[in-house]
Amino acid sequence: MDKPNDNWKIWEVFIRSKNGLSHKHVGSLHAPDADMAIKNARDVYTRRSEGISIWVVPSEAVTASSPDEKEPLFTPADDKVYRHPTFYEIPAEIGHM
Amino acid sequence: MPDAYRKTLIRQISQHAHSEVVGMLPEANWITRAPSLRRKVALLAKVQDEAGHGLYLYSAAETLGIDRSELVGDLLSGKAKYSSIFNYPTVSWADMGAIGWLVDGAAIANQVMLCRTSYGPYARAMVRICKEESFHQRQGYEIMLSLANGTAEQKQMAQDALNRWWWPSLMMFGPTDDLSPNSAQSMKWKIKRKSNDELRQEFIDKTVPQAEFLGLTVPDKDLKWNEEKQGYDYGEIDWEEFYNVVKGNGPCNKQRLSDRVKAHEEGAWVREAANAYAAKEAKRKADKVQAA
C-alpha cells in the first residue's frame, strides 16, 4: 500500500471562539505543512462556527509535564493559602473588595 | 500505563474510528436520491460529520503511540474489526430515517457513557462526538415522522425499515454481559462505565415510546412493559446472526471493504497533490529567503 503521507506531521489544533479570550485545544490532525493544517482544521473543527481564530502547532513542539511528577510540581502551591483572596478578612462595612 | 490497558484501548478506539468511516458508506448510498434538498443537505452533513468523527478517534488512538498508516492498513487489509451494524444494506430511503434514529441512537447511548471513560483523549473525543451526534438522531427521527405521517405506502416503508434495523441495533451493544470476553477487564479499568446489557436496556426503554409515537410496531412479539423493573422485557436476540456477521458473513461485509479500498486507492492523487503543493510552497519560501 502506498504511504505518501509518511511525512505528514501531527498538528495540535487550538481554536478561539468569537467571544472567547483564549485558544482552546480541540484535537489534532495530520497535514503536510502548516498552511494545510490550518485549512484542514477549519474543515474539521469549525463546522459549527466554533471559532474565528485557529492555531496549529506541530505535536512534537509540545512538551507536557509528566503525570509521575504531579506531586513535586504542584503540591508546593497547595499550602500557600495566603495567595487566595479568601485568606484575608475584610470588614462587612467595606462591602465587596 | 499497563501494556494491556494500552493494547485494549488501541483496539477499542481504532475499531470505533473504523466504524465511523465505514459507517459513511450505507448512508452515502442515498445522498443522490434524497427526496428533497433539505434532506440532501442534512444527509450530506451527517456523512461528513462521520468522517470527522473517524478523524477524532484515529487521533485519539495515535496518542497511544500507534501509527495512523498502521491503523488504516489494518482496516483495508480486513484485519481490523468495525461495528457489524454497517454490514447491512440500505435498501430504501426509509433506512436513512431508521439508521439516524436507531443506529445513531444506540451509538449515542454508548458514547454518552464513554464520555466518562478513564482515558482522557478518548473521553474528550466522545464529548465532541456526542454534541454532533444528536443532530444525526434528530435528522433520522424527522425522516421517520414524515414517512409515518405520510401516505400508507410511506408508512409501510417506515415500518419495513424499523423491522429490518431494530434487532441489528440491539446487537450493537455486543454480547450479553455473561458472554462478553472483554467487558470485565474494561469495567475494572474504568474504560467501560456501564455494561452491555445495561446500555441495551437503556436504549430499548428510551426508544419504544418513540416508536409508539410514530404509530409503528417494534418487531418483537415478546416486548412487554415490566412494571416491577420499570423497563421493557424483550425477546431473544438471534446471536447466531450476530456472530455470523462479525465473522464476515454479513450481507455487505465484502462490499464495504472493497469500497473502502477503492476510496483509498482513488484518493491517492489527493494525497500526492497535497505533498506536491507542500513541496512547492516550501521551495517558494526558501527561494524568497535566499533572494532577500
Short mmCIF file of C-alpha atoms in Angstrom, two decimals:
data_model
loop_
_atom_site.label_atom_id
_atom_site.label_comp_id
_atom_site.label_asym_id
_atom_site.label_seq_id
_atom_site.Cartn_x
_atom_site.Cartn_y
_atom_site.Cartn_z
CA MET A 1 0.00 0.00 0.00
CA ASP A 2 1.33 3.46 -0.84
CA LYS A 3 2.49 5.61 2.04
CA PRO A 4 2.52 9.09 0.54
CA ASN A 5 1.70 10.78 3.81
CA ASP A 6 4.59 9.39 5.83
CA ASN A 7 5.87 12.94 6.09
CA TRP A 8 2.56 14.31 7.34
CA LYS A 9 3.13 15.59 10.86
CA ILE A 10 0.56 15.54 13.58
CA TRP A 11 -0.60 19.04 14.47
CA GLU A 12 -2.40 20.08 17.64
CA VAL A 13 -5.29 22.43 16.91
CA PHE A 14 -6.35 25.36 19.09
CA ILE A 15 -9.45 27.45 18.39
CA ARG A 16 -10.58 30.77 19.86
CA SER A 17 -14.30 31.32 19.81
CA LYS A 18 -15.89 34.63 18.80
CA ASN A 19 -16.47 35.65 22.42
CA GLY A 20 -13.56 33.69 23.82
CA LEU A 21 -10.36 35.11 25.24
CA SER A 22 -8.05 32.16 24.76
CA HIS A 23 -7.44 29.49 22.22
CA LYS A 24 -8.66 26.12 23.41
CA HIS A 25 -7.23 22.77 22.42
CA VAL A 26 -9.82 20.91 20.34
CA GLY A 27 -7.92 17.97 18.89
CA SER A 28 -5.31 17.06 16.33
CA LEU A 29 -4.90 16.16 12.68
CA HIS A 30 -2.31 15.24 10.05
CA ALA A 31 -1.15 17.67 7.35
CA PRO A 32 1.94 18.08 5.15
CA ASP A 33 2.53 21.70 6.21
CA ALA A 34 1.23 24.46 8.46
CA ASP A 35 -1.00 26.15 5.89
CA MET A 36 -2.79 22.94 5.02
CA ALA A 37 -3.04 22.15 8.73
CA ILE A 38 -4.97 25.41 9.15
CA LYS A 39 -7.23 24.63 6.21
CA ASN A 40 -7.88 21.10 7.46
CA ALA A 41 -8.50 22.44 10.96
CA ARG A 42 -11.05 24.86 9.51
CA ASP A 43 -12.77 21.97 7.69
CA VAL A 44 -12.86 19.61 10.65
CA TYR A 45 -13.07 21.76 13.76
CA THR A 46 -15.16 24.80 12.78
CA ARG A 47 -18.16 23.22 11.08
CA ARG A 48 -20.49 24.77 13.61
CA SER A 49 -18.95 28.23 13.92
CA GLU A 50 -16.84 27.12 16.86
CA GLY A 51 -14.26 29.81 16.32
CA ILE A 52 -12.74 32.74 14.49
CA SER A 53 -9.08 32.01 15.05
CA ILE A 54 -7.01 28.87 14.62
CA TRP A 55 -3.55 27.97 15.88
CA VAL A 56 -1.83 24.82 14.70
CA VAL A 57 1.27 23.56 16.44
CA PRO A 58 3.33 20.52 15.46
CA SER A 59 2.72 17.92 18.15
CA GLU A 60 6.46 17.48 18.56
CA ALA A 61 6.70 21.12 19.69
CA VAL A 62 4.52 20.44 22.72
CA THR A 63 6.23 19.44 25.93
CA ALA A 64 3.98 18.03 28.63
CA SER A 65 4.68 17.71 32.32
CA SER A 66 4.96 14.13 33.46
CA PRO A 67 1.98 12.70 35.37
CA ASP A 68 4.53 10.96 37.63
CA GLU A 69 5.86 14.37 38.68
CA LYS A 70 2.45 15.76 39.66
CA GLU A 71 3.30 15.78 43.37
CA PRO A 72 6.65 17.57 43.39
CA LEU A 73 5.44 20.03 40.73
CA PHE A 74 2.11 21.06 42.21
CA THR A 75 1.90 20.32 45.95
CA PRO A 76 4.17 23.25 46.92
CA ALA A 77 1.32 25.63 46.00
CA ASP A 78 -1.33 23.70 47.97
CA ASP A 79 -0.43 25.09 51.39
CA LYS A 80 0.19 28.66 50.33
CA VAL A 81 -3.37 29.65 51.15
CA TYR A 82 -2.34 33.30 51.63
CA ARG A 83 -2.24 33.57 47.84
CA HIS A 84 -6.03 33.36 47.78
CA PRO A 85 -8.31 36.36 48.46
CA THR A 86 -10.38 34.31 50.94
CA PHE A 87 -7.42 34.23 53.34
CA TYR A 88 -7.93 37.90 54.11
CA GLU A 89 -10.66 39.27 56.38
CA ILE A 90 -12.31 42.44 55.19
CA PRO A 91 -14.96 44.04 57.44
CA ALA A 92 -18.53 43.80 56.14
CA GLU A 93 -18.92 47.62 56.14
CA ILE A 94 -16.35 47.83 53.36
CA GLY A 95 -18.66 45.86 51.10
CA HIS A 96 -17.16 43.99 48.22
CA MET A 97 -13.39 44.14 47.82
CA MET B 1 0.48 2.72 31.67
CA PRO B 2 -0.04 -1.07 31.78
CA ASP B 3 0.64 -2.56 28.37
CA ALA B 4 -2.64 -4.49 28.38
CA TYR B 5 -4.57 -1.27 29.08
CA ARG B 6 -2.80 0.43 26.19
CA LYS B 7 -3.44 -2.50 23.85
CA THR B 8 -7.12 -2.81 24.64
CA LEU B 9 -7.62 0.93 24.19
CA ILE B 10 -5.85 0.92 20.83
CA ARG B 11 -8.11 -1.94 19.77
CA GLN B 12 -11.30 -0.28 21.02
CA ILE B 13 -10.58 3.26 19.82
CA SER B 14 -9.40 2.17 16.38
CA GLN B 15 -12.42 -0.10 15.94
CA HIS B 16 -14.58 2.84 16.87
CA ALA B 17 -12.77 5.01 14.29
CA HIS B 18 -13.10 2.36 11.58
CA SER B 19 -16.82 2.12 12.35
CA GLU B 20 -17.28 5.84 11.74
CA VAL B 21 -15.52 5.69 8.41
CA VAL B 22 -17.21 2.51 7.17
CA GLY B 23 -20.46 3.91 8.56
CA MET B 24 -20.34 6.66 5.95
CA LEU B 25 -20.96 4.10 3.20
CA PRO B 26 -24.52 2.85 3.87
CA GLU B 27 -25.82 6.41 4.09
CA ALA B 28 -23.72 7.93 1.33
CA ASN B 29 -25.58 5.42 -0.82
CA TRP B 30 -28.71 7.59 -0.66
CA ILE B 31 -27.31 11.12 -0.96
CA THR B 32 -28.00 11.32 -4.69
CA ARG B 33 -31.54 10.03 -4.17
CA ALA B 34 -32.66 12.17 -1.23
CA PRO B 35 -36.27 13.25 -1.80
CA SER B 36 -35.68 16.96 -1.16
CA LEU B 37 -32.87 19.49 -0.93
CA ARG B 38 -33.37 19.77 2.83
CA ARG B 39 -32.98 16.02 3.19
CA LYS B 40 -29.97 16.03 0.92
CA VAL B 41 -28.01 18.75 2.76
CA ALA B 42 -28.80 17.10 6.09
CA LEU B 43 -27.64 13.66 4.95
CA LEU B 44 -24.52 15.09 3.32
CA ALA B 45 -23.66 16.95 6.52
CA LYS B 46 -24.22 13.83 8.60
CA VAL B 47 -21.92 11.74 6.42
CA GLN B 48 -19.26 14.47 6.54
CA ASP B 49 -19.60 14.50 10.32
CA GLU B 50 -18.90 10.76 10.44
CA ALA B 51 -15.63 11.33 8.59
CA GLY B 52 -14.72 13.92 11.19
CA HIS B 53 -15.63 11.53 13.98
CA GLY B 54 -13.33 8.93 12.47
CA LEU B 55 -10.59 11.53 12.45
CA TYR B 56 -11.06 12.47 16.13
CA LEU B 57 -10.85 8.79 17.04
CA TYR B 58 -7.81 7.96 14.91
CA SER B 59 -6.13 10.97 16.53
CA ALA B 60 -7.07 9.70 19.98
CA ALA B 61 -5.69 6.24 19.15
CA GLU B 62 -2.43 7.80 17.93
CA THR B 63 -1.80 9.32 21.36
CA LEU B 64 -1.20 5.74 22.50
CA GLY B 65 1.82 5.52 20.24
CA ILE B 66 0.41 3.80 17.17
CA ASP B 67 0.89 4.98 13.61
CA ARG B 68 -2.10 6.21 11.57
CA SER B 69 -0.93 4.30 8.49
CA GLU B 70 -0.87 1.06 10.50
CA LEU B 71 -4.46 1.58 11.65
CA VAL B 72 -5.68 2.40 8.14
CA GLY B 73 -3.70 -0.53 6.76
CA ASP B 74 -5.37 -2.92 9.19
CA LEU B 75 -8.81 -1.75 8.12
CA LEU B 76 -8.10 -2.03 4.41
CA SER B 77 -6.49 -5.45 4.73
CA GLY B 78 -9.56 -6.76 6.52
CA LYS B 79 -7.59 -7.43 9.70
CA ALA B 80 -9.37 -4.83 11.83
CA LYS B 81 -12.95 -5.11 13.01
CA TYR B 82 -15.60 -2.43 12.91
CA SER B 83 -19.16 -2.32 14.18
CA SER B 84 -21.08 -5.05 12.37
CA ILE B 85 -24.19 -2.85 12.04
CA PHE B 86 -22.60 -1.31 8.97
CA ASN B 87 -22.58 -4.63 7.15
CA TYR B 88 -26.30 -4.37 6.48
CA PRO B 89 -27.62 -2.85 3.22
CA THR B 90 -29.68 0.33 2.94
CA VAL B 91 -32.48 -0.70 0.61
CA SER B 92 -34.87 2.23 0.85
CA TRP B 93 -34.92 5.92 1.71
CA ALA B 94 -36.68 4.98 4.96
CA ASP B 95 -33.43 3.29 6.02
CA MET B 96 -31.95 6.78 6.34
CA GLY B 97 -34.61 7.51 8.94
CA ALA B 98 -34.17 4.20 10.74
CA ILE B 99 -30.38 4.48 10.81
CA GLY B 100 -30.36 8.03 12.17
CA TRP B 101 -32.99 7.18 14.75
CA LEU B 102 -31.89 3.70 15.85
CA VAL B 103 -28.24 3.20 14.91
CA ASP B 104 -27.14 6.68 15.94
CA GLY B 105 -29.48 6.37 18.93
CA ALA B 106 -27.69 3.23 20.07
CA ALA B 107 -24.31 4.86 19.38
CA ILE B 108 -25.33 7.84 21.49
CA ALA B 109 -26.20 5.60 24.47
CA ASN B 110 -22.75 4.03 24.25
CA GLN B 111 -20.92 7.28 23.59
CA VAL B 112 -22.54 9.24 26.42
CA MET B 113 -21.32 6.50 28.75
CA LEU B 114 -17.83 6.75 27.23
CA CYS B 115 -17.62 10.49 27.98
CA ARG B 116 -16.58 9.27 31.43
CA THR B 117 -14.05 6.73 30.19
CA SER B 118 -10.74 6.66 32.03
CA TYR B 119 -8.58 7.60 29.05
CA GLY B 120 -8.62 11.39 28.54
CA PRO B 121 -8.14 11.70 24.77
CA TYR B 122 -10.89 9.10 24.19
CA ALA B 123 -13.27 10.85 26.61
CA ARG B 124 -12.65 14.23 25.01
CA ALA B 125 -13.32 12.82 21.54
CA MET B 126 -16.58 11.36 22.90
CA VAL B 127 -17.71 14.71 24.30
CA ARG B 128 -17.24 16.33 20.92
CA ILE B 129 -18.87 13.45 19.07
CA CYS B 130 -21.91 13.42 21.38
CA LYS B 131 -22.54 17.10 20.70
CA GLU B 132 -22.61 16.43 16.97
CA GLU B 133 -24.41 13.10 17.14
CA SER B 134 -27.70 14.46 18.44
CA PHE B 135 -28.32 16.23 15.12
CA HIS B 136 -27.87 12.84 13.47
CA GLN B 137 -30.54 11.20 15.53
CA ARG B 138 -32.98 14.11 15.18
CA GLN B 139 -32.44 14.09 11.42
CA GLY B 140 -33.31 10.38 11.33
CA TYR B 141 -36.35 10.70 13.55
CA GLU B 142 -37.64 13.61 11.47
CA ILE B 143 -37.50 11.37 8.40
CA MET B 144 -39.41 8.65 10.26
CA LEU B 145 -42.02 11.23 11.34
CA SER B 146 -42.55 12.41 7.76
CA LEU B 147 -42.93 8.87 6.46
CA ALA B 148 -45.10 7.62 9.32
CA ASN B 149 -47.43 10.59 8.86
CA GLY B 150 -47.41 10.33 5.08
CA THR B 151 -49.21 8.03 2.67
CA ALA B 152 -50.00 4.44 3.58
CA GLU B 153 -47.14 3.41 1.32
CA GLN B 154 -44.69 5.73 3.07
CA LYS B 155 -45.79 4.49 6.47
CA GLN B 156 -45.28 0.91 5.31
CA MET B 157 -41.81 1.82 4.08
CA ALA B 158 -41.02 3.24 7.53
CA GLN B 159 -42.37 0.11 9.23
CA ASP B 160 -40.30 -2.08 6.91
CA ALA B 161 -37.13 -0.15 7.79
CA LEU B 162 -37.88 -0.46 11.51
CA ASN B 163 -38.42 -4.20 11.02
CA ARG B 164 -35.00 -4.59 9.42
CA TRP B 165 -32.95 -2.28 11.68
CA TRP B 166 -34.40 -2.95 15.14
CA TRP B 167 -32.59 -6.19 16.03
CA PRO B 168 -29.24 -5.26 14.47
CA SER B 169 -29.38 -2.03 16.50
CA LEU B 170 -29.82 -4.04 19.70
CA MET B 171 -26.86 -6.17 18.67
CA MET B 172 -24.71 -3.02 18.52
CA PHE B 173 -24.37 -3.24 22.29
CA GLY B 174 -22.48 -6.51 21.91
CA PRO B 175 -22.95 -9.89 23.54
CA THR B 176 -24.82 -10.30 26.82
CA ASP B 177 -22.70 -9.43 29.84
CA ASP B 178 -22.04 -13.04 30.82
CA LEU B 179 -20.67 -13.81 27.37
CA SER B 180 -18.68 -10.65 26.72
CA PRO B 181 -14.98 -11.54 26.88
CA ASN B 182 -13.50 -8.04 27.14
CA SER B 183 -16.13 -6.45 29.38
CA ALA B 184 -14.90 -7.48 32.82
CA GLN B 185 -11.41 -6.13 32.27
CA SER B 186 -12.71 -2.94 30.61
CA MET B 187 -15.04 -2.25 33.53
CA LYS B 188 -12.20 -2.84 36.01
CA TRP B 189 -10.03 -0.29 34.20
CA LYS B 190 -12.96 2.13 34.01
CA ILE B 191 -12.72 2.19 30.22
CA LYS B 192 -16.28 0.91 30.14
CA ARG B 193 -18.57 2.51 32.71
CA LYS B 194 -21.81 0.63 32.01
CA SER B 195 -22.33 -2.96 30.90
CA ASN B 196 -23.64 -4.10 27.50
CA ASP B 197 -26.98 -5.23 28.91
CA GLU B 198 -27.38 -2.05 30.95
CA LEU B 199 -26.90 0.11 27.85
CA ARG B 200 -29.13 -2.11 25.75
CA GLN B 201 -31.92 -1.82 28.32
CA GLU B 202 -31.46 1.95 28.46
CA PHE B 203 -31.76 2.16 24.67
CA ILE B 204 -34.88 -0.01 24.49
CA ASP B 205 -36.64 1.90 27.28
CA LYS B 206 -35.92 5.22 25.58
CA THR B 207 -36.77 4.11 22.04
CA VAL B 208 -40.00 2.10 22.38
CA PRO B 209 -42.09 5.18 23.29
CA GLN B 210 -40.55 6.93 20.27
CA ALA B 211 -41.75 4.08 18.04
CA GLU B 212 -45.19 4.23 19.62
CA PHE B 213 -45.37 7.95 18.89
CA LEU B 214 -44.69 7.16 15.24
CA GLY B 215 -47.55 4.67 15.25
CA LEU B 216 -45.13 1.92 14.26
CA THR B 217 -44.75 -1.54 15.75
CA VAL B 218 -41.46 -2.73 17.21
CA PRO B 219 -40.85 -6.16 15.60
CA ASP B 220 -40.61 -8.02 18.90
CA LYS B 221 -43.61 -10.10 19.94
CA ASP B 222 -42.09 -10.54 23.41
CA LEU B 223 -41.70 -6.82 24.06
CA LYS B 224 -43.63 -6.01 27.21
CA TRP B 225 -43.52 -3.32 29.88
CA ASN B 226 -42.36 -4.73 33.21
CA GLU B 227 -43.90 -2.62 35.98
CA GLU B 228 -41.62 -4.06 38.66
CA LYS B 229 -38.33 -3.28 36.91
CA GLN B 230 -39.76 -0.08 35.36
CA GLY B 231 -38.46 -1.12 31.97
CA TYR B 232 -39.30 -3.31 28.98
CA ASP B 233 -38.81 -7.05 28.83
CA TYR B 234 -37.73 -8.01 25.34
CA GLY B 235 -37.29 -11.08 23.18
CA GLU B 236 -34.26 -13.26 22.48
CA ILE B 237 -31.65 -11.77 20.19
CA ASP B 238 -30.51 -14.03 17.34
CA TRP B 239 -26.88 -14.38 18.40
CA GLU B 240 -26.14 -16.74 15.54
CA GLU B 241 -26.81 -13.91 13.11
CA PHE B 242 -24.65 -11.58 15.21
CA TYR B 243 -21.62 -13.87 15.24
CA ASN B 244 -22.08 -14.70 11.59
CA VAL B 245 -21.92 -11.03 10.63
CA VAL B 246 -18.98 -10.40 12.99
CA LYS B 247 -17.15 -13.31 11.32
CA GLY B 248 -17.52 -11.64 7.95
CA ASN B 249 -20.60 -13.29 6.50
CA GLY B 250 -22.98 -10.35 6.73
CA PRO B 251 -24.77 -9.12 3.61
CA CYS B 252 -22.32 -6.31 2.87
CA ASN B 253 -19.01 -7.15 4.54
CA LYS B 254 -17.15 -7.73 1.30
CA GLN B 255 -18.65 -4.71 -0.40
CA ARG B 256 -17.87 -2.38 2.50
CA LEU B 257 -14.23 -3.43 2.50
CA SER B 258 -13.83 -3.18 -1.26
CA ASP B 259 -15.48 0.25 -1.23
CA ARG B 260 -13.01 1.42 1.40
CA VAL B 261 -10.05 0.06 -0.53
CA LYS B 262 -11.34 1.71 -3.70
CA ALA B 263 -11.80 5.04 -1.91
CA HIS B 264 -8.27 4.85 -0.57
CA GLU B 265 -6.77 3.99 -3.94
CA GLU B 266 -8.82 6.58 -5.83
CA GLY B 267 -7.87 9.19 -3.26
CA ALA B 268 -4.15 8.72 -3.77
CA TRP B 269 -3.99 11.68 -6.15
CA VAL B 270 -5.30 13.99 -3.41
CA ARG B 271 -2.53 12.92 -1.05
CA GLU B 272 0.06 13.25 -3.80
CA ALA B 273 -1.26 16.68 -4.76
CA ALA B 274 -1.08 17.84 -1.15
CA ASN B 275 2.52 16.66 -0.92
CA ALA B 276 3.43 18.32 -4.22
CA TYR B 277 1.83 21.57 -3.07
CA ALA B 278 3.65 21.45 0.27
CA ALA B 279 6.96 20.89 -1.51
CA LYS B 280 6.25 23.74 -3.94
CA GLU B 281 5.37 26.13 -1.12
CA ALA B 282 8.43 25.16 0.87
CA LYS B 283 10.64 25.83 -2.14
CA ARG B 284 8.91 29.15 -2.79
CA LYS B 285 9.53 30.21 0.81
CA ALA B 286 13.18 29.11 0.67
CA ASP B 287 13.76 30.96 -2.61
CA LYS B 288 12.22 34.11 -1.10
CA VAL B 289 14.54 33.92 1.89
CA GLN B 290 17.54 33.43 -0.37
CA ALA B 291 16.59 36.37 -2.60
CA ALA B 292 16.15 38.69 0.40
#
